[in-house]
Amino acid sequence: MSLYSFVKDFHFEQAPLATRRLVLISLLDILGVAAGARNNQTSSILRQYAIEHYPGAANASRILFDGHRVHPLGAAWAGGFCVDSLDAHEGHFTSKGHAGATVVPALLALADAYREQGHAISGEEFLSALCIAYEAGLRAGAALMATAPEYHASGAFSGVGVVCGGARLLGLDEQTFRHALGIAEYFGPRCPMMRLVDHPSMLRDAHGAGAYAGINALLLAKAGVTGAPAETVERSDVAPHWHDLGERWEIDAQYFKPWPVCRWAQPALTAMEALRKENPDLRAENIEGIRVETFHESMRLQGHAPANADEAQYALAFPLAALICRGQVGPDEVTGEAIHAPDIRALSACIEIVEADDLSDRFPEEILSRVHLRLKDGRELSSATTAAKGDPATRMSEEEFREKFHRMARGALPEAQRKAIERQVAELPSSASCASLFDLILSTTDGSKAGTGSASAKTETAPG
């Protein structure tokens, strides 16, 4: 099946049941992360940036969990940065990246603008576009990783997914679609990922840039701008990444994070959680030292004394210490005052992180760690070689997903709004309209509509 045929003809109900379930879980998961991230420093800065620099008219897009109407480009920027700022969204092995943190906020921005122009969007149609965007984005990422010498962050490829899902919503013809693909890839950010691992900042995995690149490419192509062929789609050496489109699903290979920290730290936290369950009397004050054996990329995280939320989430030592000291790692443990908590920092300083050759040899096919504890009473505790909870082979249960959604969103959304979002996402495949769900998630965090403020100061043209 050609990519354009997939974009034009695919319907959500045609995907396997398990894949459809994962798309719904992914959507709810991303919305929980966005709610949990809504009030942090990065989200606040980018939200105000969008309001000031991307004003929109009545047909513009509403910012996630805010309600201000801005140009879709601004909503894409703000939404991508928001989700990216709390490192709890799903990921994917082969692309070594993520799709949802780009395609969900970008398609919400596009669909909201399109809906406000009078175009009704059913739940099935939105889910079809979302499924297309996920699948195309992940395959483009796998193609990029297979052909580029440098490890690129997700924003370098995820705009391709936005174009594919957006083309479905907008009904682009094939020529315009191919130009949009080429524009998105050509203008896609370079995003050298390991630089951000070594020097964490608000830039993260570049999902804001990917969301912007995808929406920008759609608008430029609709305006008549031409693009060069998208190499990650059309080059002959990437054909194996696309030949079974619609038959095999990269979505099925996604992993999900129980905790809002870098994927490479998750195996160590999973191992520590198992030790805590096996030893319910384990307390931070009883621990003399911790040794983490892990693969090279994870070893580079370190992160014993983070200065800000970005460093705390691109770390291993600090979230591991927070898990022991607080019994959980949620938004409150990796943002705000907790980053400077004396008890967490004291335990973090007792953690040694070393590379284990056998675990490095198994990366990236396997993401593994081991944890060893020395207790003050002379005992030593060791975990098994452990994969991260939430991998395809270690799936989270539906109850665990629901618990995570509420844990991430609890600080920002009232219970009634959280339960309404959960219910409406589950009912989306049979919903005649997305309007009610959009009102719940593209509003202020109490479910009411925000004032227009400076966001409506000028007139801009939304997708038409």
Tab-separated table of C-alpha atoms in Angstrom:
chain	number	residue	atom	x	y	z
A	1	MET	CA	0.000	0.000	0.000
A	2	SER	CA	1.376	3.436	-0.906
A	3	LEU	CA	1.638	6.002	1.850
A	4	TYR	CA	-0.904	8.268	0.162
A	5	SER	CA	-3.399	5.405	-0.205
A	6	PHE	CA	-2.942	4.650	3.487
A	7	VAL	CA	-3.550	8.292	4.385
A	8	LYS	CA	-6.604	8.606	2.148
A	9	ASP	CA	-8.330	5.242	2.582
A	10	PHE	CA	-7.466	3.878	6.037
A	11	HIS	CA	-10.180	3.771	8.698
A	12	PHE	CA	-9.550	3.236	12.394
A	13	GLU	CA	-11.758	0.139	12.530
A	14	GLN	CA	-9.439	-1.566	10.013
A	15	ALA	CA	-6.561	-1.689	12.496
A	16	PRO	CA	-6.278	-4.801	14.691
A	17	LEU	CA	-8.127	-4.629	17.994
A	18	ALA	CA	-4.897	-4.553	20.014
A	19	THR	CA	-3.555	-1.688	17.894
A	20	ARG	CA	-6.773	0.298	18.289
A	21	ARG	CA	-6.569	-0.212	22.034
A	22	LEU	CA	-2.980	1.071	22.081
A	23	VAL	CA	-3.953	4.200	20.142
A	24	LEU	CA	-6.672	4.978	22.699
A	25	ILE	CA	-4.267	4.279	25.568
A	26	SER	CA	-1.647	6.482	23.915
A	27	LEU	CA	-4.113	9.352	23.565
A	28	LEU	CA	-5.214	9.140	27.202
A	29	ASP	CA	-1.595	8.784	28.316
A	30	ILE	CA	-0.498	11.904	26.406
A	31	LEU	CA	-3.438	13.895	27.764
A	32	GLY	CA	-2.507	12.896	31.315
A	33	VAL	CA	1.079	13.968	30.732
A	34	ALA	CA	-0.049	17.285	29.209
A	35	ALA	CA	-2.267	17.972	32.210
A	36	GLY	CA	0.534	17.085	34.627
A	37	ALA	CA	2.910	19.392	32.764
A	38	ARG	CA	0.441	22.248	32.377
A	39	ASN	CA	1.749	24.425	35.225
A	40	ASN	CA	5.479	23.812	34.987
A	41	GLN	CA	7.956	26.464	33.930
A	42	THR	CA	8.458	25.248	30.350
A	43	SER	CA	4.741	24.999	29.627
A	44	SER	CA	4.040	28.406	31.157
A	45	ILE	CA	6.770	30.077	29.101
A	46	LEU	CA	5.703	28.483	25.805
A	47	ARG	CA	2.027	29.144	26.458
A	48	GLN	CA	2.725	32.852	26.918
A	49	TYR	CA	5.085	32.784	23.926
A	50	ALA	CA	2.305	31.417	21.718
A	51	ILE	CA	-0.207	33.974	22.990
A	52	GLU	CA	2.172	36.873	22.350
A	53	HIS	CA	3.724	35.793	19.055
A	54	TYR	CA	1.052	33.673	17.309
A	55	PRO	CA	-2.251	35.548	17.758
A	56	GLY	CA	-5.234	33.948	16.101
A	57	ALA	CA	-8.753	34.796	15.025
A	58	ALA	CA	-12.009	33.062	15.964
A	59	ASN	CA	-11.088	30.064	13.843
A	60	ALA	CA	-7.716	29.563	15.506
A	61	SER	CA	-6.746	26.733	17.822
A	62	ARG	CA	-7.104	26.588	21.580
A	63	ILE	CA	-4.017	25.847	23.670
A	64	LEU	CA	-4.071	22.543	25.575
A	65	PHE	CA	-5.656	22.890	29.045
A	66	ASP	CA	-5.646	26.656	28.690
A	67	GLY	CA	-8.317	27.776	26.214
A	68	HIS	CA	-6.579	30.815	24.707
A	69	ARG	CA	-7.080	30.921	20.961
A	70	VAL	CA	-3.885	31.263	18.956
A	71	HIS	CA	-2.717	30.419	15.454
A	72	PRO	CA	-2.351	26.636	14.949
A	73	LEU	CA	1.422	27.093	14.687
A	74	GLY	CA	1.465	28.610	18.159
A	75	ALA	CA	-0.798	25.904	19.570
A	76	ALA	CA	1.492	23.254	18.045
A	77	TRP	CA	4.586	24.867	19.587
A	78	ALA	CA	2.975	25.174	23.008
A	79	GLY	CA	1.386	21.713	22.974
A	80	GLY	CA	4.529	19.911	21.848
A	81	PHE	CA	6.688	21.658	24.425
A	82	CYS	CA	4.101	21.014	27.142
A	83	VAL	CA	3.965	17.239	26.645
A	84	ASP	CA	7.718	17.064	26.147
A	85	SER	CA	8.383	18.932	29.406
A	86	LEU	CA	7.176	16.001	31.542
A	87	ASP	CA	9.068	12.933	30.407
A	88	ALA	CA	6.281	10.404	30.898
A	89	HIS	CA	5.004	9.957	27.348
A	90	GLU	CA	5.265	6.740	25.361
A	91	GLY	CA	8.178	5.823	23.099
A	92	HIS	CA	9.375	3.405	20.466
A	93	PHE	CA	12.437	1.189	20.149
A	94	THR	CA	13.275	1.211	16.432
A	95	SER	CA	13.012	4.964	15.991
A	96	LYS	CA	14.713	5.490	19.389
A	97	GLY	CA	12.141	8.223	19.893
A	98	HIS	CA	8.520	9.198	20.334
A	99	ALA	CA	5.562	10.080	18.124
A	100	GLY	CA	2.669	10.907	20.428
A	101	ALA	CA	4.186	13.959	22.099
A	102	THR	CA	4.295	15.556	18.633
A	103	VAL	CA	1.313	14.205	16.738
A	104	VAL	CA	-1.328	14.453	19.497
A	105	PRO	CA	-0.910	18.191	20.240
A	106	ALA	CA	-0.349	19.011	16.556
A	107	LEU	CA	-3.465	17.186	15.340
A	108	LEU	CA	-5.514	18.645	18.190
A	109	ALA	CA	-4.433	22.127	17.077
A	110	LEU	CA	-5.255	21.403	13.451
A	111	ALA	CA	-8.545	19.652	14.182
A	112	ASP	CA	-9.706	22.401	16.543
A	113	ALA	CA	-9.073	25.079	13.915
A	114	TYR	CA	-10.746	22.942	11.248
A	115	ARG	CA	-13.745	22.245	13.507
A	116	GLU	CA	-14.220	25.927	14.265
A	117	GLN	CA	-14.454	26.573	10.525
A	118	GLY	CA	-17.608	24.472	10.526
A	119	HIS	CA	-16.179	21.068	9.638
A	120	ALA	CA	-17.570	18.352	11.904
A	121	ILE	CA	-15.017	15.727	12.933
A	122	SER	CA	-16.231	12.392	14.265
A	123	GLY	CA	-14.348	10.422	16.840
A	124	GLU	CA	-13.615	7.746	14.242
A	125	GLU	CA	-12.213	10.291	11.789
A	126	PHE	CA	-9.955	11.879	14.412
A	127	LEU	CA	-8.734	8.455	15.548
A	128	SER	CA	-8.076	7.452	11.923
A	129	ALA	CA	-5.920	10.556	11.470
A	130	LEU	CA	-4.184	9.946	14.799
A	131	CYS	CA	-3.459	6.312	13.960
A	132	ILE	CA	-2.056	7.344	10.566
A	133	ALA	CA	0.106	10.008	12.205
A	134	TYR	CA	1.510	7.624	14.800
A	135	GLU	CA	2.291	4.881	12.284
A	136	ALA	CA	3.857	7.173	9.680
A	137	GLY	CA	5.844	9.103	12.274
A	138	LEU	CA	7.296	5.964	13.826
A	139	ARG	CA	8.227	4.516	10.429
A	140	ALA	CA	9.843	7.790	9.357
A	141	GLY	CA	11.821	7.741	12.594
A	142	ALA	CA	12.982	4.180	12.019
A	143	ALA	CA	14.004	5.104	8.465
A	144	LEU	CA	15.952	8.136	9.696
A	145	MET	CA	17.743	6.178	12.394
A	146	ALA	CA	18.699	3.489	9.864
A	147	THR	CA	20.179	5.950	7.353
A	148	ALA	CA	21.613	8.860	9.378
A	149	PRO	CA	24.921	8.616	11.280
A	150	GLU	CA	23.778	10.805	14.174
A	151	TYR	CA	21.162	10.036	16.818
A	152	HIS	CA	18.348	12.517	16.138
A	153	ALA	CA	15.712	13.599	18.622
A	154	SER	CA	12.090	12.882	17.747
A	155	GLY	CA	11.358	16.346	16.380
A	156	ALA	CA	13.627	15.535	13.448
A	157	PHE	CA	11.134	12.998	12.093
A	158	SER	CA	7.809	13.378	13.879
A	159	GLY	CA	6.655	16.242	11.643
A	160	VAL	CA	6.247	13.646	8.885
A	161	GLY	CA	3.620	11.946	11.033
A	162	VAL	CA	1.844	15.276	11.562
A	163	VAL	CA	1.694	15.816	7.795
A	164	CYS	CA	0.216	12.351	7.219
A	165	GLY	CA	-2.462	12.691	9.898
A	166	GLY	CA	-3.137	16.306	8.938
A	167	ALA	CA	-3.464	15.451	5.252
A	168	ARG	CA	-6.215	13.004	6.187
A	169	LEU	CA	-8.124	15.644	8.161
A	170	LEU	CA	-7.708	18.270	5.428
A	171	GLY	CA	-8.331	15.904	2.488
A	172	LEU	CA	-5.168	16.868	0.597
A	173	ASP	CA	-4.674	15.589	-2.943
A	174	GLU	CA	-1.623	13.439	-3.575
A	175	GLN	CA	0.548	16.150	-5.134
A	176	THR	CA	-0.057	18.598	-2.295
A	177	PHE	CA	0.507	15.806	0.217
A	178	ARG	CA	3.886	14.892	-1.273
A	179	HIS	CA	4.966	18.533	-1.260
A	180	ALA	CA	3.947	18.799	2.398
A	181	LEU	CA	5.950	15.669	3.245
A	182	GLY	CA	9.004	17.098	1.526
A	183	ILE	CA	8.644	20.461	3.229
A	184	ALA	CA	8.267	18.886	6.678
A	185	GLU	CA	11.323	16.711	6.239
A	186	TYR	CA	13.452	19.440	4.629
A	187	PHE	CA	12.600	21.978	7.317
A	188	GLY	CA	12.676	19.396	10.092
A	189	PRO	CA	15.092	20.305	12.908
A	190	ARG	CA	18.429	18.508	13.118
A	191	CYS	CA	18.106	17.748	16.863
A	192	PRO	CA	21.379	16.035	17.944
A	193	MET	CA	19.865	14.094	20.834
A	194	MET	CA	22.944	13.182	22.842
A	195	ARG	CA	23.741	16.886	23.270
A	196	LEU	CA	20.513	17.186	25.268
A	197	VAL	CA	21.332	14.089	27.291
A	198	ASP	CA	24.675	15.619	28.239
A	199	HIS	CA	23.245	19.141	28.639
A	200	PRO	CA	19.552	18.893	29.602
A	201	SER	CA	17.383	21.892	28.781
A	202	MET	CA	13.822	22.824	27.881
A	203	LEU	CA	14.494	21.773	24.276
A	204	ARG	CA	14.122	18.121	25.291
A	205	ASP	CA	13.180	15.758	22.437
A	206	ALA	CA	12.124	18.641	20.158
A	207	HIS	CA	8.432	17.741	20.023
A	208	GLY	CA	7.438	21.391	19.844
A	209	ALA	CA	9.688	21.791	16.812
A	210	GLY	CA	8.289	18.649	15.176
A	211	ALA	CA	4.697	19.762	15.750
A	212	TYR	CA	5.475	23.190	14.323
A	213	ALA	CA	7.311	21.722	11.318
A	214	GLY	CA	4.381	19.458	10.461
A	215	ILE	CA	1.680	22.135	10.721
A	216	ASN	CA	3.886	24.632	8.898
A	217	ALA	CA	4.456	22.156	6.049
A	218	LEU	CA	0.722	21.538	5.643
A	219	LEU	CA	-0.035	25.268	5.498
A	220	LEU	CA	2.809	25.964	3.056
A	221	ALA	CA	1.802	23.118	0.734
A	222	LYS	CA	-1.835	24.265	0.782
A	223	ALA	CA	-0.607	27.735	-0.170
A	224	GLY	CA	1.174	26.268	-3.212
A	225	VAL	CA	4.754	25.965	-1.945
A	226	THR	CA	6.586	22.992	-3.458
A	227	GLY	CA	8.884	20.625	-1.610
A	228	ALA	CA	11.728	18.244	-2.424
A	229	PRO	CA	10.960	14.497	-2.105
A	230	ALA	CA	10.985	13.235	1.484
A	231	GLU	CA	13.985	10.919	1.608
A	232	THR	CA	12.847	9.008	4.691
A	233	VAL	CA	9.772	7.993	2.681
A	234	GLU	CA	10.803	7.869	-0.976
A	235	ARG	CA	14.449	6.795	-1.090
A	236	SER	CA	14.925	3.221	-2.284
A	237	ASP	CA	17.004	2.158	0.721
A	238	VAL	CA	14.191	2.985	3.155
A	239	ALA	CA	11.580	0.930	1.277
A	240	PRO	CA	11.733	-1.916	3.847
A	241	HIS	CA	10.387	0.498	6.471
A	242	TRP	CA	7.262	1.174	4.407
A	243	HIS	CA	6.475	-1.916	2.300
A	244	ASP	CA	4.142	-3.551	4.853
A	245	LEU	CA	2.212	-0.386	5.745
A	246	GLY	CA	-1.251	-1.329	6.940
A	247	GLU	CA	-0.231	-4.942	7.557
A	248	ARG	CA	2.298	-4.643	10.394
A	249	TRP	CA	1.972	-1.942	13.046
A	250	GLU	CA	4.888	-0.067	14.588
A	251	ILE	CA	2.355	1.274	17.092
A	252	ASP	CA	2.322	-2.206	18.644
A	253	ALA	CA	6.022	-1.858	19.486
A	254	GLN	CA	5.578	1.239	21.641
A	255	TYR	CA	6.579	1.256	25.287
A	256	PHE	CA	4.976	3.289	28.064
A	257	LYS	CA	6.590	4.930	31.065
A	258	PRO	CA	5.321	4.485	34.619
A	259	TRP	CA	7.491	7.432	35.725
A	260	PRO	CA	8.213	10.876	34.182
A	261	VAL	CA	11.925	10.370	33.570
A	262	CYS	CA	14.133	9.410	30.656
A	263	ARG	CA	13.437	6.013	29.118
A	264	TRP	CA	16.997	4.926	29.874
A	265	ALA	CA	16.450	5.424	33.621
A	266	GLN	CA	13.265	3.345	33.699
A	267	PRO	CA	14.881	-0.138	34.028
A	268	ALA	CA	16.745	0.915	37.183
A	269	LEU	CA	13.547	2.350	38.691
A	270	THR	CA	11.685	-0.846	37.782
A	271	ALA	CA	14.405	-2.900	39.492
A	272	MET	CA	14.258	-0.695	42.584
A	273	GLU	CA	10.469	-0.919	42.732
A	274	ALA	CA	10.766	-4.722	42.737
A	275	LEU	CA	13.282	-4.571	45.602
A	276	ARG	CA	10.959	-2.280	47.559
A	277	LYS	CA	8.065	-4.697	47.145
A	278	GLU	CA	10.245	-7.624	48.216
A	279	ASN	CA	11.520	-5.661	51.229
A	280	PRO	CA	8.644	-3.545	52.570
A	281	ASP	CA	10.752	-2.339	55.511
A	282	LEU	CA	13.324	-0.740	53.173
A	283	ARG	CA	13.850	2.923	54.067
A	284	ALA	CA	16.209	5.596	52.771
A	285	GLU	CA	17.749	6.048	56.215
A	286	ASN	CA	18.773	2.363	56.254
A	287	ILE	CA	20.726	2.527	52.990
A	288	GLU	CA	24.485	2.992	53.005
A	289	GLY	CA	25.080	2.842	49.272
A	290	ILE	CA	23.528	1.955	45.898
A	291	ARG	CA	25.300	0.671	42.814
A	292	VAL	CA	23.495	0.724	39.466
A	293	GLU	CA	24.867	-1.374	36.623
A	294	THR	CA	23.489	-0.284	33.284
A	295	PHE	CA	24.213	0.254	29.596
A	296	HIS	CA	26.434	3.066	28.328
A	297	GLU	CA	23.695	5.511	27.306
A	298	SER	CA	21.955	5.148	30.654
A	299	MET	CA	25.252	5.509	32.518
A	300	ARG	CA	25.703	8.921	30.865
A	301	LEU	CA	22.525	10.209	32.512
A	302	GLN	CA	24.032	10.310	36.048
A	303	GLY	CA	22.125	13.310	37.484
A	304	HIS	CA	22.955	13.261	41.186
A	305	ALA	CA	22.248	16.948	41.925
A	306	PRO	CA	19.954	18.432	39.266
A	307	ALA	CA	19.590	22.201	39.122
A	308	ASN	CA	16.164	22.206	37.462
A	309	ALA	CA	13.308	20.018	36.234
A	310	ASP	CA	15.000	19.267	32.916
A	311	GLU	CA	18.095	17.899	34.635
A	312	ALA	CA	15.968	15.981	37.153
A	313	GLN	CA	14.124	14.148	34.380
A	314	TYR	CA	17.202	13.479	32.243
A	315	ALA	CA	18.819	11.827	35.249
A	316	LEU	CA	19.095	8.409	36.829
A	317	ALA	CA	20.417	8.946	40.354
A	318	PHE	CA	17.961	11.643	41.428
A	319	PRO	CA	14.686	9.936	40.375
A	320	LEU	CA	15.947	6.654	41.790
A	321	ALA	CA	16.537	8.383	45.132
A	322	ALA	CA	13.139	10.104	44.898
A	323	LEU	CA	11.417	6.745	44.382
A	324	ILE	CA	12.958	5.431	47.606
A	325	CYS	CA	12.385	8.604	49.641
A	326	ARG	CA	8.876	9.422	48.434
A	327	GLY	CA	7.567	6.015	47.382
A	328	GLN	CA	6.628	7.337	43.953
A	329	VAL	CA	7.918	9.492	41.093
A	330	GLY	CA	5.300	11.796	39.621
A	331	PRO	CA	5.229	15.434	38.488
A	332	ASP	CA	5.791	16.682	42.044
A	333	GLU	CA	8.974	14.632	42.491
A	334	VAL	CA	10.767	15.931	39.369
A	335	THR	CA	9.665	19.574	39.404
A	336	GLY	CA	9.484	22.394	41.912
A	337	GLU	CA	10.758	22.205	45.467
A	338	ALA	CA	11.389	18.447	45.468
A	339	ILE	CA	14.416	18.948	43.214
A	340	HIS	CA	16.227	20.565	46.147
A	341	ALA	CA	14.841	18.290	48.895
A	342	PRO	CA	17.717	17.465	51.305
A	343	ASP	CA	16.675	13.826	51.866
A	344	ILE	CA	16.477	13.009	48.155
A	345	ARG	CA	19.742	14.762	47.411
A	346	ALA	CA	21.522	13.029	50.292
A	347	LEU	CA	20.485	9.589	49.055
A	348	SER	CA	21.225	10.545	45.459
A	349	ALA	CA	24.811	11.296	46.469
A	350	CYS	CA	25.148	7.685	47.683
A	351	ILE	CA	24.337	6.236	44.249
A	352	GLU	CA	27.109	4.959	41.977
A	353	ILE	CA	26.208	4.413	38.310
A	354	VAL	CA	28.517	2.271	36.200
A	355	GLU	CA	28.473	0.762	32.745
A	356	ALA	CA	28.107	-3.002	32.478
A	357	ASP	CA	29.532	-4.384	29.231
A	358	ASP	CA	26.994	-7.195	29.014
A	359	LEU	CA	24.117	-4.703	29.227
A	360	SER	CA	25.697	-2.319	26.714
A	361	ASP	CA	26.097	-5.239	24.314
A	362	ARG	CA	22.338	-5.882	24.475
A	363	PHE	CA	21.380	-2.253	23.782
A	364	PRO	CA	19.323	-1.041	21.880
A	365	GLU	CA	17.466	-4.319	21.337
A	366	GLU	CA	17.138	-4.588	25.110
A	367	ILE	CA	17.118	-1.800	27.710
A	368	LEU	CA	18.327	-3.344	30.974
A	369	SER	CA	19.754	-2.465	34.384
A	370	ARG	CA	20.686	-4.052	37.721
A	371	VAL	CA	20.562	-2.440	41.157
A	372	HIS	CA	22.621	-3.425	44.217
A	373	LEU	CA	21.987	-2.015	47.725
A	374	ARG	CA	24.285	-1.997	50.761
A	375	LEU	CA	22.334	-1.565	53.976
A	376	LYS	CA	23.656	-0.170	57.244
A	377	ASP	CA	22.856	-3.420	59.037
A	378	GLY	CA	25.329	-5.257	56.771
A	379	ARG	CA	22.817	-6.809	54.395
A	380	GLU	CA	23.179	-6.598	50.618
A	381	LEU	CA	20.222	-6.681	48.236
A	382	SER	CA	20.460	-7.188	44.485
A	383	SER	CA	17.856	-7.073	41.759
A	384	ALA	CA	17.699	-9.330	38.752
A	385	THR	CA	18.739	-7.972	35.361
A	386	THR	CA	15.613	-5.945	34.738
A	387	ALA	CA	13.778	-4.511	31.744
A	388	ALA	CA	11.640	-1.431	32.142
A	389	LYS	CA	8.027	-1.789	33.193
A	390	GLY	CA	5.784	-0.805	30.292
A	391	ASP	CA	7.792	-2.400	27.481
A	392	PRO	CA	5.869	-4.578	24.993
A	393	ALA	CA	7.041	-7.651	26.926
A	394	THR	CA	6.201	-6.084	30.308
A	395	ARG	CA	2.913	-4.392	29.480
A	396	MET	CA	1.153	-2.162	31.952
A	397	SER	CA	-2.391	-3.256	32.751
A	398	GLU	CA	-5.440	-1.139	31.948
A	399	GLU	CA	-5.754	-0.388	35.654
A	400	GLU	CA	-2.121	0.765	35.761
A	401	PHE	CA	-2.742	3.064	32.798
A	402	ARG	CA	-5.782	4.575	34.488
A	403	GLU	CA	-3.862	5.027	37.732
A	404	LYS	CA	-1.015	6.720	35.860
A	405	PHE	CA	-3.418	9.082	34.037
A	406	HIS	CA	-4.958	10.236	37.302
A	407	ARG	CA	-1.569	10.433	39.058
A	408	MET	CA	-0.144	12.627	36.298
A	409	ALA	CA	-3.213	14.873	35.964
A	410	ARG	CA	-4.379	15.060	39.581
A	411	GLY	CA	-2.466	18.217	40.419
A	412	ALA	CA	-3.966	20.148	37.480
A	413	LEU	CA	-7.444	18.751	36.840
A	414	PRO	CA	-10.388	18.209	39.196
A	415	GLU	CA	-11.617	14.640	39.524
A	416	ALA	CA	-14.812	15.229	37.551
A	417	GLN	CA	-12.855	16.559	34.574
A	418	ARG	CA	-10.359	13.678	34.715
A	419	LYS	CA	-13.138	11.084	34.765
A	420	ALA	CA	-14.971	12.822	31.923
A	421	ILE	CA	-11.809	12.815	29.782
A	422	GLU	CA	-11.203	9.141	30.550
A	423	ARG	CA	-14.794	8.261	29.608
A	424	GLN	CA	-14.886	10.301	26.418
A	425	VAL	CA	-11.572	8.932	25.127
A	426	ALA	CA	-12.921	5.399	25.629
A	427	GLU	CA	-16.122	6.322	23.745
A	428	LEU	CA	-14.345	8.169	20.927
A	429	PRO	CA	-14.568	5.359	18.310
A	430	SER	CA	-18.371	5.624	18.305
A	431	SER	CA	-18.699	9.373	18.917
A	432	ALA	CA	-20.375	11.422	16.205
A	433	SER	CA	-18.352	14.477	17.221
A	434	CYS	CA	-15.099	15.304	19.022
A	435	ALA	CA	-16.495	18.602	20.273
A	436	SER	CA	-17.143	17.548	23.875
A	437	LEU	CA	-13.707	15.967	24.310
A	438	PHE	CA	-12.028	18.970	22.708
A	439	ASP	CA	-13.866	21.299	25.099
A	440	LEU	CA	-12.583	19.268	28.053
A	441	ILE	CA	-8.930	19.300	27.000
A	442	LEU	CA	-8.655	22.607	25.118
A	443	SER	CA	-10.033	24.669	27.963
A	444	THR	CA	-8.792	25.989	31.279
A	445	THR	CA	-7.919	23.323	33.810
A	446	ASP	CA	-11.289	23.680	35.525
A	447	GLY	CA	-13.096	22.859	32.290
A	448	SER	CA	-14.271	26.432	31.616
A	449	LYS	CA	-13.432	28.545	28.598
A	450	ALA	CA	-10.558	31.018	28.861
A	451	GLY	CA	-10.845	34.622	27.877
A	452	THR	CA	-9.418	35.592	24.528
A	453	GLY	CA	-6.911	38.037	26.011
A	454	SER	CA	-4.052	39.020	23.748
A	455	ALA	CA	-4.499	35.828	21.746
A	456	SER	CA	-7.246	37.394	19.631
A	457	ALA	CA	-5.612	40.740	19.046
A	458	LYS	CA	-4.917	40.152	15.345
A	459	THR	CA	-6.483	38.258	12.493
A	460	GLU	CA	-4.736	35.213	11.045
A	461	THR	CA	-5.865	32.594	8.563
A	462	ALA	CA	-6.327	29.137	10.059
A	463	PRO	CA	-6.294	25.978	7.888
A	464	GLY	CA	-9.132	26.184	5.378
